[in-house]
Amino acid sequence: LVEVVESGGGLVQAGESLRLSCTAPRLNFDDYTMGWFRQAPGQEREGVSCIGWSGTSTYYEDSVKGRFTISRDRSKNTLYLQMNSLKPEDTAMYYCVADLGDRRCTVAADFEYWGRGTQVTVSS
């Protein structure tokens, strides 16, 4: 059983920061593309950021470029999403995702493993 567990969400004001974490004890990070999707009420899930299995390639959705940074700590089997300068439109449930090999961060169906999500709410 592959378990992916997010943490770090919360309620912040616009302009503040949060860091999301995702632990996946049974995954070999060297083999998996991992990332973050989000879903706001009434909207489809969208890929926010991903990091490839090699750790050298990253993807960022246009609206978060320059504000969000994805990283991973292989020694801790943990994925991070540092979110700075948060905006009310960043409010959503954030999900950690993972799957073997190359995956498209714009396609939710590309990822087999999903966490239960962590809520991020940004007030104006």
XYZ file of N, CA and C in Angstrom:
372
model
N 0.852 -1.188 0.000
C 0.000 0.000 0.000
C 0.888 1.239 0.000
N 0.673 2.087 -0.992
C 1.415 3.338 -1.078
C 0.592 4.414 -0.399
N 1.173 5.010 0.633
C 0.477 6.050 1.372
C 1.161 7.387 1.134
N 0.366 8.385 0.815
C 0.850 9.737 0.578
C 0.072 10.648 1.512
N 0.756 11.377 2.371
C 0.085 12.163 3.404
C 0.581 13.600 3.392
N -0.373 14.516 3.226
C -0.042 15.938 3.215
C -0.216 16.560 4.589
N 0.467 17.681 4.788
C 0.285 18.486 5.986
C 0.737 19.898 5.683
N 0.395 20.830 6.578
C 0.894 22.181 6.454
C -0.094 23.227 5.992
N -1.300 22.799 5.641
C -2.294 23.773 5.223
C -2.764 24.621 6.393
N -3.568 25.630 6.084
C -4.092 26.485 7.132
C -4.743 27.723 6.581
N -5.075 28.619 7.485
C -5.709 29.900 7.146
C -4.678 31.013 7.333
N -4.424 31.747 6.259
C -3.476 32.849 6.309
C -4.079 34.057 5.610
N -3.428 35.196 5.806
C -3.858 36.400 5.112
C -3.074 36.549 3.811
N -3.641 37.296 2.903
C -2.967 37.551 1.626
C -1.578 38.133 1.880
N -0.621 37.634 1.118
C 0.758 38.079 1.251
C 1.609 37.216 2.165
N 0.970 36.372 2.946
C 1.709 35.501 3.858
C 2.156 34.223 3.162
N 2.843 33.380 3.934
C 3.432 32.169 3.362
C 2.958 30.922 4.110
N 3.018 29.812 3.415
C 2.794 28.490 3.993
C 3.757 27.521 3.325
N 4.103 26.472 4.061
C 4.868 25.384 3.455
C 4.110 24.083 3.639
N 3.751 23.481 2.533
C 3.103 22.174 2.556
C 4.165 21.081 2.525
N 3.864 19.997 3.224
C 4.739 18.834 3.224
C 3.952 17.606 2.806
N 4.640 16.667 2.203
C 4.033 15.412 1.785
C 5.011 14.284 2.076
N 4.597 13.368 2.927
C 5.449 12.221 3.225
C 4.932 10.996 2.490
N 5.869 10.193 2.022
C 5.528 8.966 1.277
C 6.576 7.919 1.611
N 6.444 7.289 2.751
C 7.506 6.413 3.262
C 7.879 5.251 2.351
N 6.916 4.768 1.556
C 7.194 3.575 0.749
C 7.618 3.879 -0.679
N 7.744 5.138 -1.018
C 8.135 5.495 -2.373
C 9.637 5.720 -2.467
N 10.191 5.246 -3.571
C 11.571 5.590 -3.901
C 11.502 6.848 -4.762
N 11.868 7.975 -4.175
C 11.716 9.247 -4.867
C 12.492 9.298 -6.166
N 13.493 8.458 -6.308
C 14.283 8.446 -7.548
C 13.500 7.874 -8.718
N 12.382 7.216 -8.440
C 11.610 6.574 -9.499
C 10.290 7.284 -9.794
N 9.887 8.229 -8.945
C 8.545 8.800 -9.029
C 8.563 10.284 -9.362
N 7.684 10.653 -10.288
C 7.337 12.061 -10.448
C 6.339 12.394 -9.341
N 6.568 13.505 -8.654
C 5.686 13.887 -7.561
C 5.284 15.341 -7.728
N 4.168 15.680 -7.128
C 3.736 17.048 -7.282
C 2.534 17.402 -6.447
N 1.963 18.547 -6.803
C 0.816 19.098 -6.084
C -0.263 19.526 -7.070
N -1.472 19.059 -6.804
C -2.661 19.540 -7.494
C -3.503 20.295 -6.481
N -4.399 21.112 -6.974
C -5.324 21.795 -6.079
C -6.710 21.837 -6.708
N -7.695 21.952 -5.843
C -9.072 22.027 -6.318
C -9.844 22.989 -5.440
N -10.377 24.012 -6.063
C -11.230 24.970 -5.381
C -12.681 24.547 -5.585
N -13.581 24.966 -4.704
C -14.996 24.583 -4.838
C -15.549 24.951 -6.211
N -16.200 23.998 -6.851
C -16.813 24.241 -8.137
C -15.864 24.251 -9.311
N -14.597 23.965 -9.049
C -13.605 23.977 -10.128
C -12.949 22.615 -10.269
N -12.343 22.394 -11.430
C -11.626 21.148 -11.666
C -10.270 21.178 -10.955
N -9.742 19.990 -10.737
C -8.390 19.910 -10.182
C -7.401 20.425 -11.208
N -6.413 21.164 -10.728
C -5.380 21.677 -11.612
C -4.004 21.383 -11.031
N -3.082 21.084 -11.917
C -1.709 20.860 -11.496
C -1.052 22.172 -11.117
N -0.489 22.217 -9.936
C 0.161 23.421 -9.440
C 1.668 23.371 -9.695
N 2.275 22.260 -9.301
C 3.720 22.128 -9.447
C 4.105 20.667 -9.343
N 5.100 20.276 -10.114
C 5.610 18.911 -10.073
C 7.122 18.910 -10.172
N 7.709 17.827 -9.690
C 9.143 17.619 -9.823
C 9.352 16.224 -10.373
N 10.176 16.118 -11.394
C 10.373 14.845 -12.053
C 11.154 13.866 -11.206
N 11.130 12.604 -11.647
C 11.770 11.544 -10.870
C 13.265 11.786 -10.721
N 13.887 12.466 -11.674
C 15.325 12.724 -11.574
C 15.632 13.871 -10.628
N 14.615 14.646 -10.325
C 14.807 15.796 -9.446
C 15.327 17.033 -10.144
N 15.545 16.920 -11.455
C 16.125 18.055 -12.175
C 15.097 18.866 -12.949
N 13.929 18.318 -13.169
C 12.905 19.039 -13.921
C 11.752 19.410 -13.008
N 11.267 20.622 -13.191
C 10.122 21.088 -12.411
C 9.116 21.758 -13.331
N 7.897 21.797 -12.869
C 6.809 22.461 -13.586
C 6.072 23.346 -12.593
N 5.672 24.519 -13.059
C 4.844 25.412 -12.259
C 3.717 25.943 -13.130
N 2.529 25.911 -12.583
C 1.391 26.536 -13.247
C 1.671 28.033 -13.327
N 1.223 28.673 -14.379
C 1.607 30.068 -14.632
C 1.307 30.998 -13.462
N 0.176 30.807 -12.805
C -0.231 31.756 -11.766
C 0.617 31.658 -10.500
N 1.404 30.593 -10.356
C 2.216 30.442 -9.146
C 3.702 30.637 -9.405
N 4.073 30.805 -10.653
C 5.495 30.997 -10.971
C 6.040 32.215 -10.239
N 7.213 32.039 -9.648
C 7.836 33.121 -8.898
C 7.364 33.238 -7.469
N 6.299 32.523 -7.119
C 5.779 32.570 -5.744
C 5.910 31.227 -5.030
N 5.746 30.148 -5.752
C 5.789 28.794 -5.174
C 7.092 28.115 -5.586
N 7.608 27.283 -4.687
C 8.804 26.502 -4.976
C 8.602 25.067 -4.499
N 8.822 24.135 -5.406
C 8.710 22.722 -5.052
C 10.109 22.176 -4.773
N 10.200 21.291 -3.799
C 11.478 20.668 -3.487
C 11.214 19.321 -2.826
N 12.263 18.539 -2.716
C 12.106 17.248 -2.070
C 13.347 16.941 -1.241
N 13.146 16.170 -0.194
C 14.243 15.674 0.629
C 14.180 14.157 0.567
N 15.045 13.582 -0.238
C 15.013 12.137 -0.447
C 15.330 11.376 0.829
N 16.175 11.947 1.674
C 16.544 11.256 2.907
C 15.362 11.134 3.859
N 14.387 12.036 3.709
C 13.201 12.019 4.573
C 11.955 11.550 3.829
N 12.119 11.195 2.549
C 10.952 10.819 1.718
C 9.843 11.848 1.843
N 10.230 13.104 1.715
C 9.273 14.189 1.888
C 9.360 15.171 0.742
N 8.213 15.573 0.270
C 8.060 16.580 -0.778
C 7.530 17.848 -0.121
N 7.993 18.989 -0.615
C 7.566 20.270 -0.059
C 7.018 21.183 -1.153
N 6.152 22.091 -0.730
C 5.721 23.191 -1.591
C 5.751 24.457 -0.738
N 6.744 25.289 -0.987
C 6.839 26.572 -0.308
C 5.988 27.573 -1.076
N 5.019 28.148 -0.402
C 4.088 29.064 -1.044
C 4.237 30.442 -0.410
N 4.732 31.378 -1.187
C 4.921 32.751 -0.717
C 3.943 33.689 -1.419
N 3.786 34.862 -0.846
C 2.913 35.887 -1.435
C 1.557 35.301 -1.809
N 0.963 34.601 -0.876
C -0.306 33.925 -1.163
C -1.408 34.914 -1.476
N -2.289 34.486 -2.372
C -3.410 35.307 -2.812
C -4.718 34.588 -2.503
N -5.817 35.319 -2.380
C -7.110 34.646 -2.137
C -7.433 33.591 -3.190
N -7.007 33.810 -4.417
C -7.286 32.828 -5.482
C -6.474 31.550 -5.347
N -5.544 31.507 -4.397
C -4.821 30.267 -4.102
C -5.616 29.359 -3.164
N -6.723 29.860 -2.649
C -7.547 29.069 -1.745
C -8.060 27.817 -2.440
N -7.766 26.665 -1.839
C -8.161 25.383 -2.431
C -7.728 24.256 -1.504
N -8.202 23.054 -1.831
C -7.658 21.841 -1.227
C -6.438 21.451 -2.050
N -5.331 21.232 -1.400
C -4.093 20.871 -2.085
C -3.797 19.388 -1.866
N -3.526 18.705 -2.968
C -3.279 17.265 -2.940
C -1.861 16.965 -3.391
N -1.215 16.071 -2.685
C 0.066 15.546 -3.098
C -0.177 14.346 -4.004
N 0.584 14.263 -5.097
C 0.407 13.177 -6.060
C 1.756 12.551 -6.384
N 1.689 11.308 -6.845
C 2.911 10.603 -7.211
C 2.600 9.497 -8.202
N 3.546 9.220 -9.075
C 3.455 8.061 -9.951
C 4.824 7.802 -10.561
N 4.993 6.586 -11.040
C 6.276 6.166 -11.588
C 6.607 6.884 -12.885
N 7.883 7.173 -13.075
C 8.367 7.682 -14.354
C 7.913 9.097 -14.659
N 7.932 9.399 -15.959
C 7.534 10.723 -16.420
C 6.019 10.862 -16.388
N 5.550 11.977 -15.868
C 4.115 12.257 -15.792
C 3.886 13.720 -16.134
N 2.687 13.980 -16.683
C 2.330 15.338 -17.055
C 1.631 16.025 -15.891
N 2.185 17.119 -15.467
C 1.634 17.827 -14.308
C 0.306 18.499 -14.626
N -0.063 18.553 -15.868
C -1.328 19.175 -16.245
C -2.469 18.163 -16.346
N -2.165 16.884 -16.107
C -3.164 15.839 -16.294
C -3.329 15.041 -15.003
N -4.437 15.254 -14.313
C -4.655 14.577 -13.031
C -4.667 13.056 -13.187
N -5.200 12.584 -14.295
C -5.308 11.140 -14.516
C -3.941 10.469 -14.678
N -2.905 11.253 -14.850
C -1.558 10.682 -14.991
C -1.038 10.128 -13.671
N -1.656 10.520 -12.563
C -1.128 10.169 -11.251
C -2.027 9.162 -10.555
N -1.425 8.051 -10.142
C -2.190 6.995 -9.480
C -2.352 7.260 -7.982
N -1.320 7.825 -7.371
C -1.332 7.960 -5.919
C -1.648 9.392 -5.506
N -2.663 9.503 -4.665
C -3.138 10.800 -4.185
C -3.254 10.776 -2.674
N -2.890 11.904 -2.043
C -3.188 12.057 -0.642
C -4.621 12.509 -0.454
N -5.018 12.681 0.803
C -6.386 13.102 1.096
C -6.555 14.609 1.008
N -5.464 15.326 0.950
C -5.534 16.769 0.780
C -5.338 17.547 2.069
N -4.889 18.768 1.907
C -4.757 19.706 3.020
C -5.309 21.052 2.556
N -6.162 21.649 3.370
C -6.863 22.869 2.974
C -5.975 24.096 3.161
N -5.940 24.919 2.136
C -5.265 26.217 2.201
C -6.320 27.290 1.965
N -6.450 28.199 2.906
C -7.406 29.288 2.788
C -6.672 30.607 2.978
N -6.828 31.488 1.987
C -6.143 32.782 2.029
C -7.204 33.872 2.077
N -7.197 34.642 3.132
C -8.175 35.719 3.278
C -7.596 37.026 2.734
N -8.482 37.860 2.249
C -8.052 39.140 1.652
C -7.973 40.228 2.703
